PDB file of C-alpha atoms in Angstrom:
ATOM      1  CA  MET A1454     199.406  63.395  50.929  1.00  0.00           C
ATOM      2  CA  ASP A1455     201.128  65.842  53.272  1.00  0.00           C
ATOM      3  CA  ASP A1456     204.406  64.035  52.656  1.00  0.00           C
ATOM      4  CA  LEU A1457     204.057  64.450  48.877  1.00  0.00           C
ATOM      5  CA  LEU A1458     203.261  68.150  49.255  1.00  0.00           C
ATOM      6  CA  LEU A1459     206.285  68.610  51.512  1.00  0.00           C
ATOM      7  CA  HIS A1460     208.555  66.923  48.947  1.00  0.00           C
ATOM      8  CA  VAL A1461     207.146  69.007  46.086  1.00  0.00           C
ATOM      9  CA  LEU A1462     207.662  72.220  48.072  1.00  0.00           C
ATOM     10  CA  ARG A1463     211.202  71.175  48.967  1.00  0.00           C
ATOM     11  CA  TYR A1464     211.904  70.448  45.283  1.00  0.00           C
ATOM     12  CA  ILE A1465     210.550  73.868  44.231  1.00  0.00           C
ATOM     13  CA  HIS A1466     212.690  75.464  46.955  1.00  0.00           C
ATOM     14  CA  LEU A1467     215.794  73.734  45.585  1.00  0.00           C
ATOM     15  CA  VAL A1468     214.956  74.839  42.051  1.00  0.00           C
ATOM     16  CA  GLY A1469     214.639  78.425  43.312  1.00  0.00           C
ATOM     17  CA  PHE A1470     218.054  78.124  44.963  1.00  0.00           C
ATOM     18  CA  ALA A1471     219.579  76.793  41.734  1.00  0.00           C
ATOM     19  CA  VAL A1472     218.037  79.553  39.638  1.00  0.00           C
ATOM     20  CA  LEU A1473     219.142  82.290  42.063  1.00  0.00           C
ATOM     21  CA  LEU A1474     222.695  81.018  42.537  1.00  0.00           C
ATOM     22  CA  GLY A1475     223.126  79.983  38.904  1.00  0.00           C
ATOM     23  CA  GLY A1476     221.918  83.353  37.670  1.00  0.00           C
ATOM     24  CA  ALA A1477     224.235  85.167  40.060  1.00  0.00           C
ATOM     25  CA  VAL A1478     227.303  83.099  39.188  1.00  0.00           C
ATOM     26  CA  ALA A1479     226.630  83.377  35.437  1.00  0.00           C
ATOM     27  CA  GLN A1480     226.217  87.141  35.748  1.00  0.00           C
ATOM     28  CA  TYR A1481     229.381  87.420  37.848  1.00  0.00           C
ATOM     29  CA  LEU A1482     231.380  85.454  35.288  1.00  0.00           C
ATOM     30  CA  SER A1483     230.084  87.693  32.489  1.00  0.00           C
ATOM     31  CA  GLY A1484     231.949  90.600  34.065  1.00  0.00           C
ATOM     32  CA  THR A1485     228.899  92.873  34.318  1.00  0.00           C
ATOM     33  CA  LEU A1486     227.539  92.954  37.841  1.00  0.00           C
ATOM     34  CA  ARG A1487     223.824  93.482  37.415  1.00  0.00           C
ATOM     35  CA  ILE A1488     220.709  91.737  38.643  1.00  0.00           C
ATOM     36  CA  ASN A1489     219.308  89.428  35.973  1.00  0.00           C
ATOM     37  CA  GLN A1490     215.868  87.853  35.627  1.00  0.00           C
ATOM     38  CA  ALA A1491     217.095  84.496  36.931  1.00  0.00           C
ATOM     39  CA  MET A1492     218.222  86.121  40.173  1.00  0.00           C
ATOM     40  CA  LEU A1493     214.918  87.960  40.563  1.00  0.00           C
ATOM     41  CA  TRP A1494     212.766  84.886  39.922  1.00  0.00           C
ATOM     42  CA  GLY A1495     215.039  82.652  42.006  1.00  0.00           C
ATOM     43  CA  SER A1496     214.697  84.989  44.989  1.00  0.00           C
ATOM     44  CA  ILE A1497     210.899  85.102  44.551  1.00  0.00           C
ATOM     45  CA  ILE A1498     210.691  81.296  44.334  1.00  0.00           C
ATOM     46  CA  GLN A1499     212.957  80.902  47.365  1.00  0.00           C
ATOM     47  CA  LEU A1500     210.920  83.307  49.482  1.00  0.00           C
ATOM     48  CA  ALA A1501     207.502  81.950  48.482  1.00  0.00           C
ATOM     49  CA  SER A1502     208.420  78.275  48.743  1.00  0.00           C
ATOM     50  CA  GLY A1503     210.269  78.878  52.025  1.00  0.00           C
ATOM     51  CA  ILE A1504     207.173  80.456  53.542  1.00  0.00           C
ATOM     52  CA  ALA A1505     205.100  77.517  52.295  1.00  0.00           C
ATOM     53  CA  LEU A1506     207.611  75.054  53.768  1.00  0.00           C
ATOM     54  CA  ALA A1507     207.296  76.736  57.159  1.00  0.00           C
ATOM     55  CA  ALA A1508     203.604  75.811  57.275  1.00  0.00           C
ATOM     56  CA  PRO A1509     202.768  73.092  59.795  1.00  0.00           C
ATOM     57  CA  LEU A1510     202.535  70.199  57.304  1.00  0.00           C
ATOM     58  CA  ARG A1511     204.630  67.723  59.274  1.00  0.00           C
ATOM     59  CA  PRO A1512     203.594  65.272  61.956  1.00  0.00           C
ATOM     60  CA  GLU A1513     203.552  66.629  65.507  1.00  0.00           C
ATOM     61  CA  GLY A1514     207.070  67.033  66.884  1.00  0.00           C
ATOM     62  CA  ASP A1515     208.743  66.936  63.459  1.00  0.00           C
ATOM     63  CA  GLU A1516     208.711  70.693  62.874  1.00  0.00           C
ATOM     64  CA  PRO A1517     212.001  72.550  62.438  1.00  0.00           C
ATOM     65  CA  PRO A1518     213.092  74.876  65.261  1.00  0.00           C
ATOM     66  CA  VAL A1519     211.371  78.267  65.176  1.00  0.00           C
ATOM     67  CA  ALA A1520     214.745  80.017  65.388  1.00  0.00           C
ATOM     68  CA  LYS A1521     215.861  78.261  62.199  1.00  0.00           C
ATOM     69  CA  LEU A1522     212.701  79.357  60.388  1.00  0.00           C
ATOM     70  CA  VAL A1523     213.174  82.960  61.527  1.00  0.00           C
ATOM     71  CA  VAL A1524     216.831  83.025  60.447  1.00  0.00           C
ATOM     72  CA  LYS A1525     215.964  81.550  57.034  1.00  0.00           C
ATOM     73  CA  LEU A1526     213.091  84.014  56.595  1.00  0.00           C
ATOM     74  CA  LEU A1527     215.314  86.983  57.458  1.00  0.00           C
ATOM     75  CA  LEU A1528     217.997  85.808  55.024  1.00  0.00           C
ATOM     76  CA  ALA A1529     215.447  85.216  52.251  1.00  0.00           C
ATOM     77  CA  VAL A1530     213.873  88.641  52.762  1.00  0.00           C
ATOM     78  CA  MET A1531     217.308  90.299  52.750  1.00  0.00           C
ATOM     79  CA  ILE A1532     218.228  88.571  49.490  1.00  0.00           C
ATOM     80  CA  PHE A1533     214.885  89.450  47.896  1.00  0.00           C
ATOM     81  CA  VAL A1534     215.186  93.109  48.921  1.00  0.00           C
ATOM     82  CA  MET A1535     218.780  93.303  47.655  1.00  0.00           C
ATOM     83  CA  VAL A1536     217.745  91.800  44.325  1.00  0.00           C
ATOM     84  CA  PHE A1537     214.377  93.527  43.863  1.00  0.00           C
ATOM     85  CA  PHE A1538     215.455  97.098  44.542  1.00  0.00           C
ATOM     86  CA  SER A1539     218.655  96.782  42.463  1.00  0.00           C
ATOM     87  CA  ARG A1540     217.145  95.023  39.460  1.00  0.00           C
ATOM     88  CA  ARG A1541     216.861  98.115  37.264  1.00  0.00           C
ATOM     89  CA  ARG A1542     220.387  99.412  37.808  1.00  0.00           C
ATOM     90  CA  ALA A1543     222.771  99.038  34.894  1.00  0.00           C
ATOM     91  CA  GLN A1544     225.397  97.802  37.325  1.00  0.00           C
ATOM     92  CA  VAL A1545     225.531  97.133  41.076  1.00  0.00           C
ATOM     93  CA  ASN A1546     228.405  97.451  43.489  1.00  0.00           C
ATOM     94  CA  LYS A1547     230.682  94.409  43.651  1.00  0.00           C
ATOM     95  CA  GLY A1548     230.221  94.099  47.427  1.00  0.00           C
ATOM     96  CA  HIS A1549     226.434  94.190  47.047  1.00  0.00           C
ATOM     97  CA  PHE A1550     226.539  91.517  44.361  1.00  0.00           C
ATOM     98  CA  LEU A1551     228.887  89.262  46.307  1.00  0.00           C
ATOM     99  CA  ALA A1552     226.721  89.722  49.419  1.00  0.00           C
ATOM    100  CA  ILE A1553     223.771  88.281  47.473  1.00  0.00           C
ATOM    101  CA  ILE A1554     225.843  85.227  46.544  1.00  0.00           C
ATOM    102  CA  VAL A1555     227.201  84.766  50.073  1.00  0.00           C
ATOM    103  CA  LEU A1556     223.765  85.175  51.689  1.00  0.00           C
ATOM    104  CA  THR A1557     222.343  82.632  49.238  1.00  0.00           C
ATOM    105  CA  LEU A1558     225.031  80.130  50.234  1.00  0.00           C
ATOM    106  CA  VAL A1559     224.542  80.898  53.942  1.00  0.00           C
ATOM    107  CA  THR A1560     220.802  80.283  53.570  1.00  0.00           C
ATOM    108  CA  ALA A1561     221.509  76.880  52.020  1.00  0.00           C
ATOM    109  CA  ALA A1562     223.975  76.084  54.817  1.00  0.00           C
ATOM    110  CA  VAL A1563     221.418  77.001  57.506  1.00  0.00           C
ATOM    111  CA  GLY A1564     218.828  74.781  55.835  1.00  0.00           C
ATOM    112  CA  THR A1565     221.268  71.906  55.470  1.00  0.00           C
ATOM    113  CA  PHE A1566     223.254  71.892  58.710  1.00  0.00           C
ATOM    114  CA  TRP A1567     220.894  73.330  61.332  1.00  0.00           C
ATOM    115  CA  ARG A1568     218.908  70.394  62.751  1.00  0.00           C
TER     116      ARG A1568
END
C-alpha cells in the first residue's frame, strides 16, 4: 500500500511540474509576462506533493538524502513565493519570470539526477 501511495504522490508531483512549467511557457510565448492560474496552482501542487513525498513512506534505508530534500524544499518555496506574491501584477519583470522557469527546471534536475 505504501508503494501505491508513493507512486500516486510522485504522479501528482509530475502533474504539478507540468502545470507550472506549461503555464509559464505558454504565458512567455504569449508575450505578456504575468503569473497565470496554471503557474499558481502548479507551484501549490509541487510544494504540497513534494512535502508529502518527503514523508518516511519508503522501506528503511531507501529514503532520499536529507540534503536533497532540503534543496528541493528551498527551491519549491522560492518558486511559490515568486509566483504567489506576483500573481496580481499586470506584468512582471522578465528576469523574475525567467527565474521562475529556470528554478522549475533546476528543481526537476535535482529530483532526477541527485541520487
